[in-house]
mmCIF file of C-alpha atoms and ligand atoms in Angstrom:
data_model
loop_
_atom_site.group_PDB
_atom_site.id
_atom_site.type_symbol
_atom_site.label_atom_id
_atom_site.label_comp_id
_atom_site.label_asym_id
_atom_site.label_seq_id
_atom_site.Cartn_x
_atom_site.Cartn_y
_atom_site.Cartn_z
ATOM 1 C CA MET M 1 -14.261 -22.915 -2.801
ATOM 2 C CA ARG M 2 -13.417 -23.892 0.726
ATOM 3 C CA ILE M 3 -10.672 -21.594 1.983
ATOM 4 C CA ALA M 4 -8.757 -21.963 5.248
ATOM 5 C CA ILE M 5 -7.198 -18.702 6.395
ATOM 6 C CA ILE M 6 -4.479 -19.092 9.005
ATOM 7 C CA GLY M 7 -4.494 -16.002 11.226
ATOM 8 C CA SER M 8 -7.426 -13.836 12.301
ATOM 9 C CA GLY M 9 -5.676 -10.456 12.180
ATOM 10 C CA SER M 10 -5.885 -7.609 9.674
ATOM 11 C CA VAL M 11 -5.089 -9.711 6.604
ATOM 12 C CA GLY M 12 -6.904 -12.868 7.696
ATOM 13 C CA ALA M 13 -10.092 -11.052 8.720
ATOM 14 C CA GLY M 14 -10.069 -8.853 5.608
ATOM 15 C CA LEU M 15 -9.719 -11.798 3.251
ATOM 16 C CA ALA M 16 -12.276 -13.828 5.189
ATOM 17 C CA ARG M 17 -14.881 -11.071 4.903
ATOM 18 C CA SER M 18 -14.218 -10.455 1.222
ATOM 19 C CA TRP M 19 -14.162 -14.085 0.100
ATOM 20 C CA SER M 20 -17.125 -15.161 2.203
ATOM 21 C CA GLY M 21 -19.037 -12.179 0.771
ATOM 22 C CA LEU M 22 -18.284 -13.561 -2.681
ATOM 23 C CA GLY M 23 -19.808 -16.930 -1.796
ATOM 24 C CA HIS M 24 -16.766 -18.906 -0.686
ATOM 25 C CA SER M 25 -16.776 -21.035 2.422
ATOM 26 C CA VAL M 26 -14.123 -19.673 4.776
ATOM 27 C CA VAL M 27 -12.682 -21.249 7.900
ATOM 28 C CA ILE M 28 -10.390 -19.137 10.057
ATOM 29 C CA GLY M 29 -7.554 -21.153 11.529
ATOM 30 C CA SER M 30 -6.779 -19.616 14.888
ATOM 31 C CA ARG M 31 -4.754 -20.328 18.018
ATOM 32 C CA SER M 32 -7.882 -19.433 19.973
ATOM 33 C CA PRO M 33 -10.982 -20.135 17.871
ATOM 34 C CA GLY M 34 -13.190 -19.869 20.956
ATOM 35 C CA SER M 35 -12.071 -16.374 21.927
ATOM 36 C CA GLU M 36 -14.705 -13.637 21.811
ATOM 37 C CA ARG M 37 -12.894 -11.776 19.034
ATOM 38 C CA VAL M 38 -12.579 -14.786 16.746
ATOM 39 C CA VAL M 39 -16.106 -16.066 17.479
ATOM 40 C CA GLU M 40 -17.458 -12.613 16.552
ATOM 41 C CA LEU M 41 -15.406 -12.554 13.366
ATOM 42 C CA ALA M 42 -16.641 -15.999 12.336
ATOM 43 C CA ALA M 43 -20.236 -15.056 13.125
ATOM 44 C CA SER M 44 -19.945 -12.009 10.872
ATOM 45 C CA LEU M 45 -19.017 -14.146 7.858
ATOM 46 C CA GLY M 46 -21.679 -15.432 5.501
ATOM 47 C CA ASN M 47 -21.717 -18.778 3.693
ATOM 48 C CA GLY M 48 -21.052 -20.938 6.719
ATOM 49 C CA GLY M 49 -17.948 -19.032 7.798
ATOM 50 C CA ALA M 50 -16.397 -20.603 10.866
ATOM 51 C CA ALA M 51 -13.329 -20.682 13.080
ATOM 52 C CA ALA M 52 -11.362 -23.741 14.104
ATOM 53 C CA ASP M 53 -8.007 -24.596 15.541
ATOM 54 C CA LEU M 54 -5.135 -24.746 13.096
ATOM 55 C CA SER M 55 -5.187 -28.428 12.203
ATOM 56 C CA GLU M 56 -9.002 -28.621 11.957
ATOM 57 C CA SER M 57 -9.211 -25.512 9.792
ATOM 58 C CA VAL M 58 -7.429 -27.088 6.842
ATOM 59 C CA ALA M 59 -9.533 -30.260 6.739
ATOM 60 C CA GLY M 60 -11.192 -30.317 3.336
ATOM 61 C CA ALA M 61 -9.815 -26.915 2.342
ATOM 62 C CA ASP M 62 -9.132 -26.380 -1.361
ATOM 63 C CA VAL M 63 -6.857 -23.454 -0.584
ATOM 64 C CA ILE M 64 -4.949 -22.409 2.520
ATOM 65 C CA VAL M 65 -3.804 -18.827 3.113
ATOM 66 C CA LEU M 66 -0.969 -18.103 5.525
ATOM 67 C CA ALA M 67 -1.575 -14.726 7.221
ATOM 68 C CA VAL M 68 0.432 -14.763 10.444
ATOM 69 C CA PRO M 69 3.462 -12.761 11.607
ATOM 70 C CA TRP M 70 6.707 -14.124 10.196
ATOM 71 C CA SER M 71 7.836 -15.124 13.674
ATOM 72 C CA ALA M 72 4.843 -17.475 13.865
ATOM 73 C CA ALA M 73 5.010 -18.898 10.333
ATOM 74 C CA GLU M 74 7.061 -22.030 11.002
ATOM 75 C CA ALA M 75 5.081 -23.112 14.072
ATOM 76 C CA SER M 76 1.749 -22.339 12.399
ATOM 77 C CA LEU M 77 2.646 -24.455 9.367
ATOM 78 C CA ALA M 78 3.853 -27.300 11.563
ATOM 79 C CA ALA M 79 0.510 -27.281 13.368
ATOM 80 C CA LEU M 80 -1.387 -27.716 10.089
ATOM 81 C CA GLY M 81 -0.096 -31.234 9.512
ATOM 82 C CA ASP M 82 0.495 -32.735 6.092
ATOM 83 C CA LEU M 83 -0.136 -30.234 3.301
ATOM 84 C CA ASN M 84 1.242 -32.361 0.503
ATOM 85 C CA CYS M 85 -0.050 -31.109 -2.882
ATOM 86 C CA ARG M 86 -2.347 -28.501 -1.285
ATOM 87 C CA VAL M 87 -2.465 -24.941 -2.599
ATOM 88 C CA LEU M 88 -0.959 -22.568 -0.039
ATOM 89 C CA ILE M 89 -1.071 -18.816 -0.626
ATOM 90 C CA ASP M 90 1.680 -17.164 1.394
ATOM 91 C CA ALA M 91 0.732 -13.569 2.235
ATOM 92 C CA THR M 92 3.456 -13.098 4.843
ATOM 93 C CA ASN M 93 6.508 -10.878 4.791
ATOM 94 C CA PRO M 94 9.634 -12.076 6.582
ATOM 95 C CA PHE M 95 10.002 -9.082 8.865
ATOM 96 C CA VAL M 96 12.286 -9.320 11.870
ATOM 97 C CA LYS M 97 12.879 -6.650 14.508
ATOM 98 C CA GLY M 98 10.355 -4.188 13.094
ATOM 99 C CA LEU M 99 10.466 -3.369 9.417
ATOM 100 C CA ASN M 100 13.571 -5.311 8.412
ATOM 101 C CA LEU M 101 13.533 -8.263 6.049
ATOM 102 C CA GLY M 102 15.225 -11.174 7.808
ATOM 103 C CA ILE M 103 15.763 -13.106 4.596
ATOM 104 C CA GLY M 104 16.467 -11.993 1.050
ATOM 105 C CA HIS M 105 18.751 -11.696 -1.991
ATOM 106 C CA ASP M 106 19.509 -15.402 -2.399
ATOM 107 C CA ASP M 107 16.455 -16.729 -0.537
ATOM 108 C CA SER M 108 13.007 -15.510 0.456
ATOM 109 C CA GLY M 109 10.195 -15.997 2.895
ATOM 110 C CA GLY M 110 8.133 -17.624 0.152
ATOM 111 C CA GLU M 111 10.815 -20.242 -0.490
ATOM 112 C CA GLN M 112 11.257 -20.804 3.245
ATOM 113 C CA VAL M 113 7.511 -21.317 3.607
ATOM 114 C CA ALA M 114 7.699 -23.942 0.831
ATOM 115 C CA ARG M 115 10.449 -25.769 2.750
ATOM 116 C CA TRP M 116 8.424 -25.677 5.973
ATOM 117 C CA ALA M 117 5.173 -26.725 4.252
ATOM 118 C CA THR M 118 6.799 -29.679 2.574
ATOM 119 C CA GLY M 119 5.061 -30.678 -0.633
ATOM 120 C CA ALA M 120 2.500 -27.856 -0.593
ATOM 121 C CA HIS M 121 2.118 -25.875 -3.814
ATOM 122 C CA VAL M 122 3.091 -22.460 -2.495
ATOM 123 C CA VAL M 123 2.045 -19.265 -4.233
ATOM 124 C CA LYS M 124 3.408 -15.976 -2.914
ATOM 125 C CA ALA M 125 0.683 -13.366 -3.190
ATOM 126 C CA LEU M 126 -1.104 -10.478 -1.499
ATOM 127 C CA ASN M 127 1.980 -9.498 0.484
ATOM 128 C CA ILE M 128 2.276 -6.016 -1.035
ATOM 129 C CA VAL M 129 -1.269 -4.758 -0.553
ATOM 130 C CA ASP M 130 -2.367 -2.980 2.610
ATOM 131 C CA ALA M 131 -4.901 -5.060 4.542
ATOM 132 C CA ARG M 132 -7.312 -2.124 4.483
ATOM 133 C CA LEU M 133 -7.543 -2.460 0.691
ATOM 134 C CA LEU M 134 -8.227 -6.189 0.589
ATOM 135 C CA ASP M 135 -11.773 -5.619 -0.593
ATOM 136 C CA GLY M 136 -10.232 -4.830 -3.964
ATOM 137 C CA LYS M 137 -10.755 -1.097 -3.688
ATOM 138 C CA LYS M 138 -9.816 0.780 -6.857
ATOM 139 C CA LEU M 139 -7.391 3.677 -6.657
ATOM 140 C CA ASP M 140 -7.458 6.416 -9.281
ATOM 141 C CA ASP M 141 -10.196 4.335 -10.943
ATOM 142 C CA ARG M 142 -7.771 1.468 -11.513
ATOM 143 C CA GLU M 143 -7.390 -1.945 -9.970
ATOM 144 C CA ILE M 144 -4.334 -2.464 -7.797
ATOM 145 C CA SER M 145 -1.878 -4.936 -9.326
ATOM 146 C CA ILE M 146 -1.006 -8.051 -7.347
ATOM 147 C CA PRO M 147 2.062 -9.866 -8.666
ATOM 148 C CA ILE M 148 2.061 -13.514 -7.661
ATOM 149 C CA CYS M 149 4.690 -16.207 -8.071
ATOM 150 C CA GLY M 150 5.020 -19.932 -7.576
ATOM 151 C CA ASP M 151 6.383 -23.110 -9.093
ATOM 152 C CA ASP M 152 3.090 -24.942 -9.733
ATOM 153 C CA SER M 153 1.024 -23.573 -12.603
ATOM 154 C CA ASP M 154 -2.252 -25.141 -11.435
ATOM 155 C CA ALA M 155 -1.843 -23.602 -7.984
ATOM 156 C CA LYS M 156 -1.109 -20.241 -9.566
ATOM 157 C CA SER M 157 -4.279 -20.512 -11.665
ATOM 158 C CA VAL M 158 -6.300 -21.026 -8.488
ATOM 159 C CA ALA M 159 -4.645 -17.991 -6.902
ATOM 160 C CA VAL M 160 -5.196 -15.855 -10.003
ATOM 161 C CA GLU M 161 -8.890 -16.716 -9.954
ATOM 162 C CA LEU M 162 -9.443 -16.181 -6.233
ATOM 163 C CA ILE M 163 -7.461 -12.944 -6.004
ATOM 164 C CA GLY M 164 -8.945 -11.655 -9.254
ATOM 165 C CA GLU M 165 -12.415 -12.155 -7.781
ATOM 166 C CA LEU M 166 -11.486 -9.686 -5.057
ATOM 167 C CA GLY M 167 -11.065 -7.013 -7.727
ATOM 168 C CA PHE M 168 -7.318 -7.005 -8.228
ATOM 169 C CA ASP M 169 -5.232 -7.024 -11.400
ATOM 170 C CA VAL M 170 -3.352 -10.284 -10.834
ATOM 171 C CA ILE M 171 -0.061 -10.810 -12.666
ATOM 172 C CA ASP M 172 1.871 -14.064 -12.778
ATOM 173 C CA ALA M 173 5.425 -12.844 -12.094
ATOM 174 C CA GLY M 174 7.123 -16.230 -12.412
ATOM 175 C CA LYS M 175 8.678 -18.886 -10.231
ATOM 176 C CA LEU M 176 8.556 -18.906 -6.441
ATOM 177 C CA GLU M 177 12.040 -17.404 -6.241
ATOM 178 C CA VAL M 178 10.504 -14.135 -7.489
ATOM 179 C CA SER M 179 9.426 -13.835 -3.827
ATOM 180 C CA ARG M 180 12.944 -12.428 -3.378
ATOM 181 C CA LEU M 181 11.696 -9.373 -5.277
ATOM 182 C CA LEU M 182 8.101 -9.262 -4.031
ATOM 183 C CA GLU M 183 9.062 -9.139 -0.367
ATOM 184 C CA PRO M 184 11.276 -6.026 -0.642
ATOM 185 C CA LEU M 185 8.504 -4.420 -2.723
ATOM 186 C CA CYS M 186 6.235 -4.705 0.299
ATOM 187 C CA LEU M 187 8.817 -2.849 2.346
ATOM 188 C CA LEU M 188 8.960 -0.093 -0.247
ATOM 189 C CA MET M 189 5.169 0.273 -0.132
ATOM 190 C CA ILE M 190 5.182 0.471 3.661
ATOM 191 C CA LYS M 191 8.017 2.992 3.763
ATOM 192 C CA MET M 192 6.282 5.196 1.200
ATOM 193 C CA SER M 193 3.041 4.900 3.099
ATOM 194 C CA MET M 194 4.533 5.746 6.482
ATOM 195 C CA LYS M 195 7.664 7.744 5.949
ATOM 196 C CA LYS M 196 6.509 9.772 2.969
ATOM 197 C CA SER M 197 3.075 10.363 4.481
ATOM 198 C CA LEU M 198 1.291 8.942 1.462
ATOM 199 C CA GLY M 199 -1.202 7.171 3.722
ATOM 200 C CA ASN M 200 -2.471 3.615 3.545
ATOM 201 C CA GLU M 201 -4.514 4.101 0.386
ATOM 202 C CA ILE M 202 -1.643 3.540 -1.997
ATOM 203 C CA GLY M 203 -1.219 0.569 -4.286
ATOM 204 C CA PHE M 204 1.196 -0.875 -6.823
ATOM 205 C CA ARG M 205 0.038 -0.871 -10.450
ATOM 206 C CA VAL M 206 1.668 -2.287 -13.577
ATOM 207 C CA LEU M 207 0.654 -0.070 -16.478
ATOM 208 C CA ARG M 208 0.475 -1.538 -19.961
ATOM 209 C CA ASP M 209 -1.377 -0.981 -23.225
HETATM 210 N N1 NAP S 46 -1.237 -5.671 7.640
HETATM 211 C C1 NAP S 46 -1.027 -5.555 6.341
HETATM 212 O O1 NAP S 46 -1.422 -4.524 5.726
HETATM 213 C C2 NAP S 46 -0.346 -6.651 5.584
HETATM 214 C C3 NAP S 46 -0.423 -6.622 4.195
HETATM 215 C C4 NAP S 46 0.161 -7.672 3.469
HETATM 216 C C5 NAP S 46 0.822 -8.700 4.124
HETATM 217 N N2 NAP S 46 0.908 -8.686 5.485
HETATM 218 C C6 NAP S 46 1.592 -9.805 6.136
HETATM 219 O O2 NAP S 46 0.575 -10.721 6.521
HETATM 220 C C7 NAP S 46 0.901 -11.346 7.767
HETATM 221 C C8 NAP S 46 -0.201 -11.057 8.776
HETATM 222 O O3 NAP S 46 -0.280 -9.661 8.955
HETATM 223 P P1 NAP S 46 -1.473 -9.012 9.798
HETATM 224 O O4 NAP S 46 -1.342 -7.546 9.640
HETATM 225 O O5 NAP S 46 -2.753 -9.670 9.507
HETATM 226 O O6 NAP S 46 -1.026 -9.408 11.277
HETATM 227 P P2 NAP S 46 -1.896 -9.324 12.606
HETATM 228 O O7 NAP S 46 -3.004 -8.354 12.433
HETATM 229 O O8 NAP S 46 -0.942 -9.147 13.711
HETATM 230 O O9 NAP S 46 -2.566 -10.775 12.698
HETATM 231 C C9 NAP S 46 -1.788 -11.933 12.657
HETATM 232 C C10 NAP S 46 -2.624 -13.096 13.152
HETATM 233 O O10 NAP S 46 -1.778 -14.233 13.166
HETATM 234 C C11 NAP S 46 -2.161 -15.105 14.215
HETATM 235 N N3 NAP S 46 -0.955 -15.493 14.982
HETATM 236 C C12 NAP S 46 -0.442 -16.732 15.043
HETATM 237 N N4 NAP S 46 0.651 -16.778 15.816
HETATM 238 C C13 NAP S 46 0.838 -15.523 16.269
HETATM 239 C C14 NAP S 46 1.808 -14.930 17.122
HETATM 240 N N5 NAP S 46 2.820 -15.632 17.669
HETATM 241 N N6 NAP S 46 1.686 -13.606 17.396
HETATM 242 C C15 NAP S 46 0.701 -12.880 16.853
HETATM 243 N N7 NAP S 46 -0.258 -13.380 16.041
HETATM 244 C C16 NAP S 46 -0.178 -14.707 15.729
HETATM 245 C C17 NAP S 46 -3.155 -14.351 15.084
HETATM 246 O O11 NAP S 46 -4.429 -14.952 14.873
HETATM 247 P P3 NAP S 46 -5.000 -15.923 16.030
HETATM 248 O O12 NAP S 46 -4.838 -15.177 17.320
HETATM 249 O O13 NAP S 46 -6.408 -16.116 15.654
HETATM 250 O O14 NAP S 46 -4.167 -17.166 15.979
HETATM 251 C C18 NAP S 46 -3.140 -12.932 14.553
HETATM 252 O O15 NAP S 46 -4.412 -12.336 14.591
HETATM 253 C C19 NAP S 46 2.261 -10.784 8.185
HETATM 254 O O16 NAP S 46 3.267 -11.672 7.791
HETATM 255 C C20 NAP S 46 2.349 -9.466 7.398
HETATM 256 O O17 NAP S 46 3.691 -9.112 7.097
HETATM 257 C C21 NAP S 46 0.331 -7.690 6.230
#
């Protein structure tokens, strides 16, 4: 698949390395695709990995992944142009002023992203896993669970396949409004990691028979 990843930071670079290593064609959408850091990242990717500015990066992409700070989400989406009917995986968390969710209860970042990216088929996913585990690392010999949600079943199937390839246990958790639950879960994971000194190698897992 051709995947455009918006943002070249911890999440964007981690996903780009993992998916390009699996044979996908990845384009990093960056504010500065010519910067030394981004050029080096693109050069390290196999399978024709490249970097481009935001609008160019999504040309011909089957899937777009949003991996920018929440404060940059609206402007980044606006710069992508028309995303009507495109699959957009939203990995962001709507943090404001440090580790505080700026939206929740009766709305969510995922739903806000869908309003900004008018017509795109938004799937909320990958927001609860630490970027350092994006290679699908197993913990306690088990895959980390990644709940996803969205309103378009075809888009969710694409996300299930792509995220499953990384080595995660992907679970369809329902409609996009389930983002209201997935975003606070990220905060819980971060607080346990930092405040309870559990470290970054912790993951969420849904146990079942
Ligand atoms: N870090 C994690 O473990 C983790 C895990 C799950 C989800 N998330 C979520 O994923 C998103 C990205 O997190 P991250 O850790 O990858 O962030 P990051 O390391 O800070 O990288 C974010 C990237 O977004 C781009 N960007 C666009 N506008 C920006 C702006 N105004 N300021 C800063 N960067 C901007 C930058 O790429 P260019 O310079 O190339 O444009 C930057 O490298 C966030 O919403 C975060 O909550 C993070």
